JSON list of C-alpha atoms and ligand atoms in Angstrom, two decimals:
[
{"chain": "U", "resi": 1, "resn": "MET", "atom": "CA", "xyz": [177.07, 19.09, -1.63]},
{"chain": "U", "resi": 2, "resn": "ALA", "atom": "CA", "xyz": [175.23, 22.19, -0.57]},
{"chain": "U", "resi": 3, "resn": "ILE", "atom": "CA", "xyz": [172.03, 24.00, -1.35]},
{"chain": "U", "resi": 4, "resn": "LEU", "atom": "CA", "xyz": [173.00, 27.33, -2.90]},
{"chain": "U", "resi": 5, "resn": "LYS", "atom": "CA", "xyz": [171.25, 30.67, -2.62]},
{"chain": "U", "resi": 6, "resn": "ILE", "atom": "CA", "xyz": [169.29, 31.54, -5.77]},
{"chain": "U", "resi": 7, "resn": "ALA", "atom": "CA", "xyz": [169.69, 35.07, -7.19]},
{"chain": "U", "resi": 8, "resn": "ARG", "atom": "CA", "xyz": [166.42, 36.85, -7.85]},
{"chain": "U", "resi": 9, "resn": "MET", "atom": "CA", "xyz": [165.44, 39.24, -10.64]},
{"chain": "U", "resi": 10, "resn": "GLY", "atom": "CA", "xyz": [167.26, 42.53, -10.06]},
{"chain": "U", "resi": 11, "resn": "HIS", "atom": "CA", "xyz": [170.57, 40.97, -8.98]},
{"chain": "U", "resi": 12, "resn": "PRO", "atom": "CA", "xyz": [173.28, 42.07, -11.46]},
{"chain": "U", "resi": 13, "resn": "VAL", "atom": "CA", "xyz": [174.62, 38.50, -11.91]},
{"chain": "U", "resi": 14, "resn": "LEU", "atom": "CA", "xyz": [171.39, 37.72, -13.77]},
{"chain": "U", "resi": 15, "resn": "ARG", "atom": "CA", "xyz": [171.87, 40.61, -16.19]},
{"chain": "U", "resi": 16, "resn": "ARG", "atom": "CA", "xyz": [175.40, 40.14, -17.47]},
{"chain": "U", "resi": 17, "resn": "PRO", "atom": "CA", "xyz": [176.65, 37.62, -20.04]},
{"chain": "U", "resi": 18, "resn": "ALA", "atom": "CA", "xyz": [178.36, 34.63, -18.41]},
{"chain": "U", "resi": 19, "resn": "GLU", "atom": "CA", "xyz": [181.93, 33.55, -19.24]},
{"chain": "U", "resi": 20, "resn": "PRO", "atom": "CA", "xyz": [182.74, 30.32, -21.10]},
{"chain": "U", "resi": 21, "resn": "VAL", "atom": "CA", "xyz": [183.97, 27.43, -18.95]},
{"chain": "U", "resi": 22, "resn": "ALA", "atom": "CA", "xyz": [187.66, 26.95, -19.77]},
{"chain": "U", "resi": 23, "resn": "ASP", "atom": "CA", "xyz": [187.91, 23.33, -18.56]},
{"chain": "U", "resi": 24, "resn": "PRO", "atom": "CA", "xyz": [184.60, 21.44, -18.24]},
{"chain": "U", "resi": 25, "resn": "THR", "atom": "CA", "xyz": [186.42, 18.56, -16.47]},
{"chain": "U", "resi": 26, "resn": "ALA", "atom": "CA", "xyz": [187.89, 20.74, -13.69]},
{"chain": "U", "resi": 27, "resn": "PRO", "atom": "CA", "xyz": [187.08, 19.57, -10.14]},
{"chain": "U", "resi": 28, "resn": "GLU", "atom": "CA", "xyz": [185.44, 22.90, -9.27]},
{"chain": "U", "resi": 29, "resn": "ILE", "atom": "CA", "xyz": [183.01, 22.45, -12.16]},
{"chain": "U", "resi": 30, "resn": "SER", "atom": "CA", "xyz": [182.09, 18.99, -10.90]},
{"chain": "U", "resi": 31, "resn": "ALA", "atom": "CA", "xyz": [181.52, 20.42, -7.41]},
{"chain": "U", "resi": 32, "resn": "LEU", "atom": "CA", "xyz": [179.41, 23.26, -8.86]},
{"chain": "U", "resi": 33, "resn": "VAL", "atom": "CA", "xyz": [177.27, 20.76, -10.79]},
{"chain": "U", "resi": 34, "resn": "ASP", "atom": "CA", "xyz": [176.69, 18.68, -7.63]},
{"chain": "U", "resi": 35, "resn": "ASP", "atom": "CA", "xyz": [175.57, 21.76, -5.71]},
{"chain": "U", "resi": 36, "resn": "MET", "atom": "CA", "xyz": [173.36, 22.98, -8.57]},
{"chain": "U", "resi": 37, "resn": "LEU", "atom": "CA", "xyz": [171.65, 19.58, -8.80]},
{"chain": "U", "resi": 38, "resn": "GLU", "atom": "CA", "xyz": [170.92, 19.59, -5.08]},
{"chain": "U", "resi": 39, "resn": "THR", "atom": "CA", "xyz": [169.67, 23.18, -5.30]},
{"chain": "U", "resi": 40, "resn": "MET", "atom": "CA", "xyz": [167.42, 22.47, -8.32]},
{"chain": "U", "resi": 41, "resn": "ILE", "atom": "CA", "xyz": [165.87, 19.41, -6.69]},
{"chain": "U", "resi": 42, "resn": "ASP", "atom": "CA", "xyz": [165.36, 21.22, -3.38]},
{"chain": "U", "resi": 43, "resn": "ALA", "atom": "CA", "xyz": [163.58, 24.06, -5.21]},
{"chain": "U", "resi": 44, "resn": "SER", "atom": "CA", "xyz": [161.52, 21.66, -7.38]},
{"chain": "U", "resi": 45, "resn": "GLY", "atom": "CA", "xyz": [162.90, 23.32, -10.52]},
{"chain": "U", "resi": 46, "resn": "ALA", "atom": "CA", "xyz": [163.05, 21.90, -14.05]},
{"chain": "U", "resi": 47, "resn": "GLY", "atom": "CA", "xyz": [166.32, 23.70, -14.74]},
{"chain": "U", "resi": 48, "resn": "LEU", "atom": "CA", "xyz": [168.98, 25.93, -13.28]},
{"chain": "U", "resi": 49, "resn": "ALA", "atom": "CA", "xyz": [171.70, 28.08, -14.84]},
{"chain": "U", "resi": 50, "resn": "ALA", "atom": "CA", "xyz": [174.98, 28.86, -13.06]},
{"chain": "U", "resi": 51, "resn": "PRO", "atom": "CA", "xyz": [174.33, 32.65, -12.93]},
{"chain": "U", "resi": 52, "resn": "GLN", "atom": "CA", "xyz": [171.20, 31.85, -10.86]},
{"chain": "U", "resi": 53, "resn": "VAL", "atom": "CA", "xyz": [173.54, 30.62, -8.11]},
{"chain": "U", "resi": 54, "resn": "HIS", "atom": "CA", "xyz": [175.85, 33.64, -8.48]},
{"chain": "U", "resi": 55, "resn": "VAL", "atom": "CA", "xyz": [178.40, 31.89, -10.73]},
{"chain": "U", "resi": 56, "resn": "ALA", "atom": "CA", "xyz": [178.78, 33.77, -14.03]},
{"chain": "U", "resi": 57, "resn": "LYS", "atom": "CA", "xyz": [179.80, 30.73, -16.11]},
{"chain": "U", "resi": 58, "resn": "ARG", "atom": "CA", "xyz": [178.16, 29.16, -19.17]},
{"chain": "U", "resi": 59, "resn": "LEU", "atom": "CA", "xyz": [176.74, 26.04, -17.52]},
{"chain": "U", "resi": 60, "resn": "VAL", "atom": "CA", "xyz": [173.12, 24.89, -17.22]},
{"chain": "U", "resi": 61, "resn": "ILE", "atom": "CA", "xyz": [171.36, 21.81, -15.83]},
{"chain": "U", "resi": 62, "resn": "PHE", "atom": "CA", "xyz": [167.82, 20.65, -16.54]},
{"chain": "U", "resi": 63, "resn": "HIS", "atom": "CA", "xyz": [165.50, 17.67, -16.34]},
{"chain": "U", "resi": 64, "resn": "VAL", "atom": "CA", "xyz": [161.86, 16.75, -16.28]},
{"chain": "U", "resi": 65, "resn": "PRO", "atom": "CA", "xyz": [161.23, 13.20, -15.07]},
{"chain": "U", "resi": 66, "resn": "GLY", "atom": "CA", "xyz": [158.56, 11.29, -16.97]},
{"chain": "U", "resi": 67, "resn": "HIS", "atom": "CA", "xyz": [156.27, 11.07, -13.96]},
{"chain": "U", "resi": 68, "resn": "ARG", "atom": "CA", "xyz": [156.26, 14.87, -13.64]},
{"chain": "U", "resi": 69, "resn": "ALA", "atom": "CA", "xyz": [155.82, 15.64, -17.32]},
{"chain": "U", "resi": 70, "resn": "ASP", "atom": "CA", "xyz": [152.34, 16.26, -18.70]},
{"chain": "U", "resi": 71, "resn": "ASP", "atom": "CA", "xyz": [152.90, 13.19, -20.81]},
{"chain": "U", "resi": 72, "resn": "GLU", "atom": "CA", "xyz": [155.85, 10.87, -21.32]},
{"chain": "U", "resi": 73, "resn": "ASP", "atom": "CA", "xyz": [156.84, 12.67, -24.51]},
{"chain": "U", "resi": 74, "resn": "GLU", "atom": "CA", "xyz": [157.55, 15.78, -22.44]},
{"chain": "U", "resi": 75, "resn": "SER", "atom": "CA", "xyz": [160.10, 14.13, -20.16]},
{"chain": "U", "resi": 76, "resn": "VAL", "atom": "CA", "xyz": [163.59, 15.63, -20.41]},
{"chain": "U", "resi": 77, "resn": "PRO", "atom": "CA", "xyz": [166.70, 13.63, -19.46]},
{"chain": "U", "resi": 78, "resn": "LEU", "atom": "CA", "xyz": [168.88, 15.01, -16.66]},
{"chain": "U", "resi": 79, "resn": "THR", "atom": "CA", "xyz": [171.45, 16.98, -18.60]},
{"chain": "U", "resi": 80, "resn": "VAL", "atom": "CA", "xyz": [174.47, 19.06, -17.67]},
{"chain": "U", "resi": 81, "resn": "LEU", "atom": "CA", "xyz": [175.37, 21.34, -20.56]},
{"chain": "U", "resi": 82, "resn": "ILE", "atom": "CA", "xyz": [178.54, 23.45, -20.61]},
{"chain": "U", "resi": 83, "resn": "ASN", "atom": "CA", "xyz": [179.24, 26.24, -23.12]},
{"chain": "U", "resi": 84, "resn": "PRO", "atom": "CA", "xyz": [175.96, 25.46, -24.94]},
{"chain": "U", "resi": 85, "resn": "VAL", "atom": "CA", "xyz": [175.07, 26.58, -28.44]},
{"chain": "U", "resi": 86, "resn": "ILE", "atom": "CA", "xyz": [171.45, 26.72, -29.68]},
{"chain": "U", "resi": 87, "resn": "GLU", "atom": "CA", "xyz": [170.21, 26.87, -33.25]},
{"chain": "U", "resi": 88, "resn": "PRO", "atom": "CA", "xyz": [166.48, 27.20, -34.05]},
{"chain": "U", "resi": 89, "resn": "LEU", "atom": "CA", "xyz": [165.23, 24.66, -36.62]},
{"chain": "U", "resi": 90, "resn": "GLY", "atom": "CA", "xyz": [162.67, 26.34, -38.83]},
{"chain": "U", "resi": 91, "resn": "LYS", "atom": "CA", "xyz": [160.60, 29.41, -38.12]},
{"chain": "U", "resi": 92, "resn": "GLU", "atom": "CA", "xyz": [157.81, 27.78, -36.09]},
{"chain": "U", "resi": 93, "resn": "ARG", "atom": "CA", "xyz": [157.26, 29.17, -32.60]},
{"chain": "U", "resi": 94, "resn": "ASP", "atom": "CA", "xyz": [154.77, 28.36, -29.92]},
{"chain": "U", "resi": 95, "resn": "GLU", "atom": "CA", "xyz": [153.63, 29.96, -26.72]},
{"chain": "U", "resi": 96, "resn": "ASP", "atom": "CA", "xyz": [153.52, 28.37, -23.30]},
{"chain": "U", "resi": 97, "resn": "TRP", "atom": "CA", "xyz": [153.68, 29.31, -19.65]},
{"chain": "U", "resi": 98, "resn": "GLU", "atom": "CA", "xyz": [157.05, 29.55, -17.94]},
{"chain": "U", "resi": 99, "resn": "GLY", "atom": "CA", "xyz": [158.23, 30.11, -14.42]},
{"chain": "U", "resi": 100, "resn": "CYS", "atom": "CA", "xyz": [161.71, 30.81, -13.10]},
{"chain": "U", "resi": 101, "resn": "LEU", "atom": "CA", "xyz": [163.32, 30.20, -9.71]},
{"chain": "U", "resi": 102, "resn": "SER", "atom": "CA", "xyz": [164.78, 33.73, -10.01]},
{"chain": "U", "resi": 103, "resn": "VAL", "atom": "CA", "xyz": [161.29, 35.20, -10.50]},
{"chain": "U", "resi": 104, "resn": "PRO", "atom": "CA", "xyz": [159.52, 33.39, -7.67]},
{"chain": "U", "resi": 105, "resn": "GLY", "atom": "CA", "xyz": [155.77, 33.25, -7.53]},
{"chain": "U", "resi": 106, "resn": "MET", "atom": "CA", "xyz": [155.24, 34.40, -11.12]},
{"chain": "U", "resi": 107, "resn": "ARG", "atom": "CA", "xyz": [154.22, 32.80, -14.42]},
{"chain": "U", "resi": 108, "resn": "GLY", "atom": "CA", "xyz": [154.41, 34.27, -17.91]},
{"chain": "U", "resi": 109, "resn": "LEU", "atom": "CA", "xyz": [153.33, 33.29, -21.42]},
{"chain": "U", "resi": 110, "resn": "VAL", "atom": "CA", "xyz": [156.43, 33.16, -23.64]},
{"chain": "U", "resi": 111, "resn": "ALA", "atom": "CA", "xyz": [156.91, 32.42, -27.35]},
{"chain": "U", "resi": 112, "resn": "ARG", "atom": "CA", "xyz": [159.90, 30.18, -28.14]},
{"chain": "U", "resi": 113, "resn": "ALA", "atom": "CA", "xyz": [161.21, 28.29, -31.16]},
{"chain": "U", "resi": 114, "resn": "THR", "atom": "CA", "xyz": [159.32, 24.99, -31.38]},
{"chain": "U", "resi": 115, "resn": "ARG", "atom": "CA", "xyz": [162.32, 22.98, -32.58]},
{"chain": "U", "resi": 116, "resn": "ILE", "atom": "CA", "xyz": [165.99, 23.54, -31.89]},
{"chain": "U", "resi": 117, "resn": "ARG", "atom": "CA", "xyz": [169.35, 21.85, -32.23]},
{"chain": "U", "resi": 118, "resn": "TYR", "atom": "CA", "xyz": [171.60, 22.29, -29.22]},
{"chain": "U", "resi": 119, "resn": "SER", "atom": "CA", "xyz": [175.11, 21.22, -28.42]},
{"chain": "U", "resi": 120, "resn": "GLY", "atom": "CA", "xyz": [177.55, 21.59, -25.58]},
{"chain": "U", "resi": 121, "resn": "LEU", "atom": "CA", "xyz": [180.13, 19.85, -23.45]},
{"chain": "U", "resi": 122, "resn": "THR", "atom": "CA", "xyz": [179.70, 17.60, -20.42]},
{"chain": "U", "resi": 123, "resn": "PRO", "atom": "CA", "xyz": [181.70, 17.51, -17.14]},
{"chain": "U", "resi": 124, "resn": "ALA", "atom": "CA", "xyz": [183.09, 14.13, -18.27]},
{"chain": "U", "resi": 125, "resn": "GLY", "atom": "CA", "xyz": [184.66, 15.83, -21.28]},
{"chain": "U", "resi": 126, "resn": "GLY", "atom": "CA", "xyz": [182.12, 14.53, -23.76]},
{"chain": "U", "resi": 127, "resn": "ARG", "atom": "CA", "xyz": [179.94, 16.38, -26.22]},
{"chain": "U", "resi": 128, "resn": "ILE", "atom": "CA", "xyz": [176.16, 16.45, -26.47]},
{"chain": "U", "resi": 129, "resn": "GLU", "atom": "CA", "xyz": [174.26, 17.31, -29.63]},
{"chain": "U", "resi": 130, "resn": "ARG", "atom": "CA", "xyz": [170.48, 16.91, -29.76]},
{"chain": "U", "resi": 131, "resn": "GLU", "atom": "CA", "xyz": [167.55, 17.97, -31.91]},
{"chain": "U", "resi": 132, "resn": "VAL", "atom": "CA", "xyz": [164.51, 18.46, -29.70]},
{"chain": "U", "resi": 133, "resn": "GLU", "atom": "CA", "xyz": [161.11, 20.10, -29.71]},
{"chain": "U", "resi": 134, "resn": "GLY", "atom": "CA", "xyz": [158.27, 21.18, -27.47]},
{"chain": "U", "resi": 135, "resn": "PHE", "atom": "CA", "xyz": [158.85, 21.45, -23.73]},
{"chain": "U", "resi": 136, "resn": "HIS", "atom": "CA", "xyz": [162.43, 20.12, -23.96]},
{"chain": "U", "resi": 137, "resn": "ALA", "atom": "CA", "xyz": [163.29, 22.85, -26.49]},
{"chain": "U", "resi": 138, "resn": "ARG", "atom": "CA", "xyz": [161.60, 25.46, -24.28]},
{"chain": "U", "resi": 139, "resn": "VAL", "atom": "CA", "xyz": [163.55, 24.49, -21.15]},
{"chain": "U", "resi": 140, "resn": "VAL", "atom": "CA", "xyz": [166.87, 24.65, -22.99]},
{"chain": "U", "resi": 141, "resn": "GLN", "atom": "CA", "xyz": [166.08, 28.07, -24.49]},
{"chain": "U", "resi": 142, "resn": "HIS", "atom": "CA", "xyz": [164.99, 29.40, -21.09]},
{"chain": "U", "resi": 143, "resn": "GLU", "atom": "CA", "xyz": [168.13, 28.14, -19.32]},
{"chain": "U", "resi": 144, "resn": "CYS", "atom": "CA", "xyz": [170.53, 29.31, -22.03]},
{"chain": "U", "resi": 145, "resn": "ASP", "atom": "CA", "xyz": [168.92, 32.77, -21.98]},
{"chain": "U", "resi": 146, "resn": "HIS", "atom": "CA", "xyz": [170.19, 33.04, -18.39]},
{"chain": "U", "resi": 147, "resn": "LEU", "atom": "CA", "xyz": [173.74, 32.79, -19.77]},
{"chain": "U", "resi": 148, "resn": "ASP", "atom": "CA", "xyz": [173.12, 35.92, -21.85]},
{"chain": "U", "resi": 149, "resn": "GLY", "atom": "CA", "xyz": [171.57, 37.87, -18.99]},
{"chain": "U", "resi": 150, "resn": "ILE", "atom": "CA", "xyz": [167.98, 37.41, -20.20]},
{"chain": "U", "resi": 151, "resn": "LEU", "atom": "CA", "xyz": [165.01, 36.49, -17.97]},
{"chain": "U", "resi": 152, "resn": "TYR", "atom": "CA", "xyz": [161.77, 35.21, -19.47]},
{"chain": "U", "resi": 153, "resn": "PRO", "atom": "CA", "xyz": [159.77, 38.44, -18.90]},
{"chain": "U", "resi": 154, "resn": "GLN", "atom": "CA", "xyz": [162.19, 40.10, -21.37]},
{"chain": "U", "resi": 155, "resn": "ARG", "atom": "CA", "xyz": [160.99, 37.59, -24.00]},
{"chain": "U", "resi": 156, "resn": "MET", "atom": "CA", "xyz": [157.31, 38.41, -23.45]},
{"chain": "U", "resi": 157, "resn": "THR", "atom": "CA", "xyz": [155.35, 40.52, -25.90]},
{"chain": "U", "resi": 158, "resn": "ASP", "atom": "CA", "xyz": [152.18, 40.81, -23.80]},
{"chain": "U", "resi": 159, "resn": "LEU", "atom": "CA", "xyz": [152.81, 41.65, -20.15]},
{"chain": "U", "resi": 160, "resn": "SER", "atom": "CA", "xyz": [149.12, 41.21, -19.35]},
{"chain": "U", "resi": 161, "resn": "LYS", "atom": "CA", "xyz": [150.09, 37.51, -19.36]},
{"chain": "U", "resi": 162, "resn": "LEU", "atom": "CA", "xyz": [152.69, 37.96, -16.59]},
{"chain": "U", "resi": 163, "resn": "ILE", "atom": "CA", "xyz": [150.73, 36.79, -13.56]},
{"chain": "U", "resi": 164, "resn": "PHE", "atom": "CA", "xyz": [151.15, 35.61, -10.00]},
{"chain": "U", "resi": 165, "resn": "GLU", "atom": "CA", "xyz": [151.21, 31.84, -9.67]},
{"chain": "U", "resi": 166, "resn": "SER", "atom": "CA", "xyz": [148.62, 32.15, -6.90]},
{"chain": "U", "resi": 167, "resn": "GLU", "atom": "CA", "xyz": [146.21, 33.67, -9.44]},
{"chain": "U", "resi": 168, "resn": "ALA", "atom": "CA", "xyz": [147.10, 31.26, -12.24]},
{"chain": "U", "resi": 169, "resn": "ARG", "atom": "CA", "xyz": [144.24, 28.91, -11.37]},
{"chain": "U", "resi": 170, "resn": "HIS", "atom": "CA", "xyz": [141.87, 31.52, -12.83]},
{"chain": "U", "resi": 171, "resn": "TRP", "atom": "CA", "xyz": [143.66, 31.30, -16.18]},
{"chain": "U", "resi": 172, "resn": "PHE", "atom": "CA", "xyz": [144.15, 27.54, -16.16]},
{"chain": "U", "resi": 173, "resn": "GLN", "atom": "CA", "xyz": [140.55, 26.87, -15.12]},
{"chain": "U", "resi": 174, "resn": "ALA", "atom": "CA", "xyz": [139.29, 29.17, -17.86]},
{"chain": "U", "resi": 175, "resn": "HIS", "atom": "CA", "xyz": [141.55, 27.63, -20.51]},
{"chain": "U", "resi": 176, "resn": "ASP", "atom": "CA", "xyz": [141.75, 24.04, -19.23]},
{"chain": "U", "resi": 177, "resn": "GLU", "atom": "CA", "xyz": [145.56, 24.04, -19.23]},
{"chain": "U", "resi": 178, "resn": "ASP", "atom": "CA", "xyz": [148.14, 22.44, -16.97]},
{"chain": "U", "resi": 179, "resn": "GLU", "atom": "CA", "xyz": [150.81, 24.42, -15.17]},
{"chain": "U", "resi": 180, "resn": "GLU", "atom": "CA", "xyz": [154.51, 24.05, -16.03]},
{"chain": "U", "resi": 181, "resn": "ASP", "atom": "CA", "xyz": [157.48, 23.53, -13.79]},
{"chain": "U", "resi": 182, "resn": "GLU", "atom": "CA", "xyz": [159.74, 26.38, -12.82]},
{"chain": "U", "resi": 183, "resn": "ALA", "atom": "CA", "xyz": [163.09, 26.62, -14.53]},
{"chain": "I", "resi": 201, "resn": "NI", "atom": "NI1", "xyz": [164.98, 30.60, -15.06]}
]
C-alpha cells in the first residue's frame, strides 16, 4: 500500500474522460484500490476518483462513517465502484457545500440531483445497484463527475459562493450550517 500524489485542478488528467476498466478483478485494480483507500484516509476525504491519483480509469471510492456524518442517516458505506452509471430519479435538486481534494482549501455551493440510482461493478466481480438520496447521492455525483473530467466549480452557477475554507466560518456562522467533508 502507498499514499499516492493527488492531482490538483489544472492537471490535464482531471480534465479528460477516463477509460472503462476492462477487468475489475485484475490484480492491478485491487492494488490501485488499496492505494486509493490509504490515500483517501490519509487526506481525510469522503471520496476519491482514480483520475485524482493520475490513473485515467473509471473507478471511484467513497465513504462517510456514521460518527463523521452530520447525522446517522448521512453515513455512506465504504464503496468501491467501477465503471459506474448514474441516473437521476426525478427533477428535484438541492444545493450544498462541497470540497475536493483536487481543489484544496476551497468550498463551493453546488446544486445536485437529490435522488439518484447508481450501479457499477466491484473488484470482487460483483455488481452494485443502489437508490440513494441526500449526501450519499451528492458524493457519488461528485466522484463520478471526476470520471468525465468535471470538477465541482464547473457545476456552480454562482461563483460568489466559491470560497476559501479558511473564510467559510463567516458563512457557516451566519447561516448556522455545518461543513462537509472533502471528496
Ligand atoms: Ni473531488
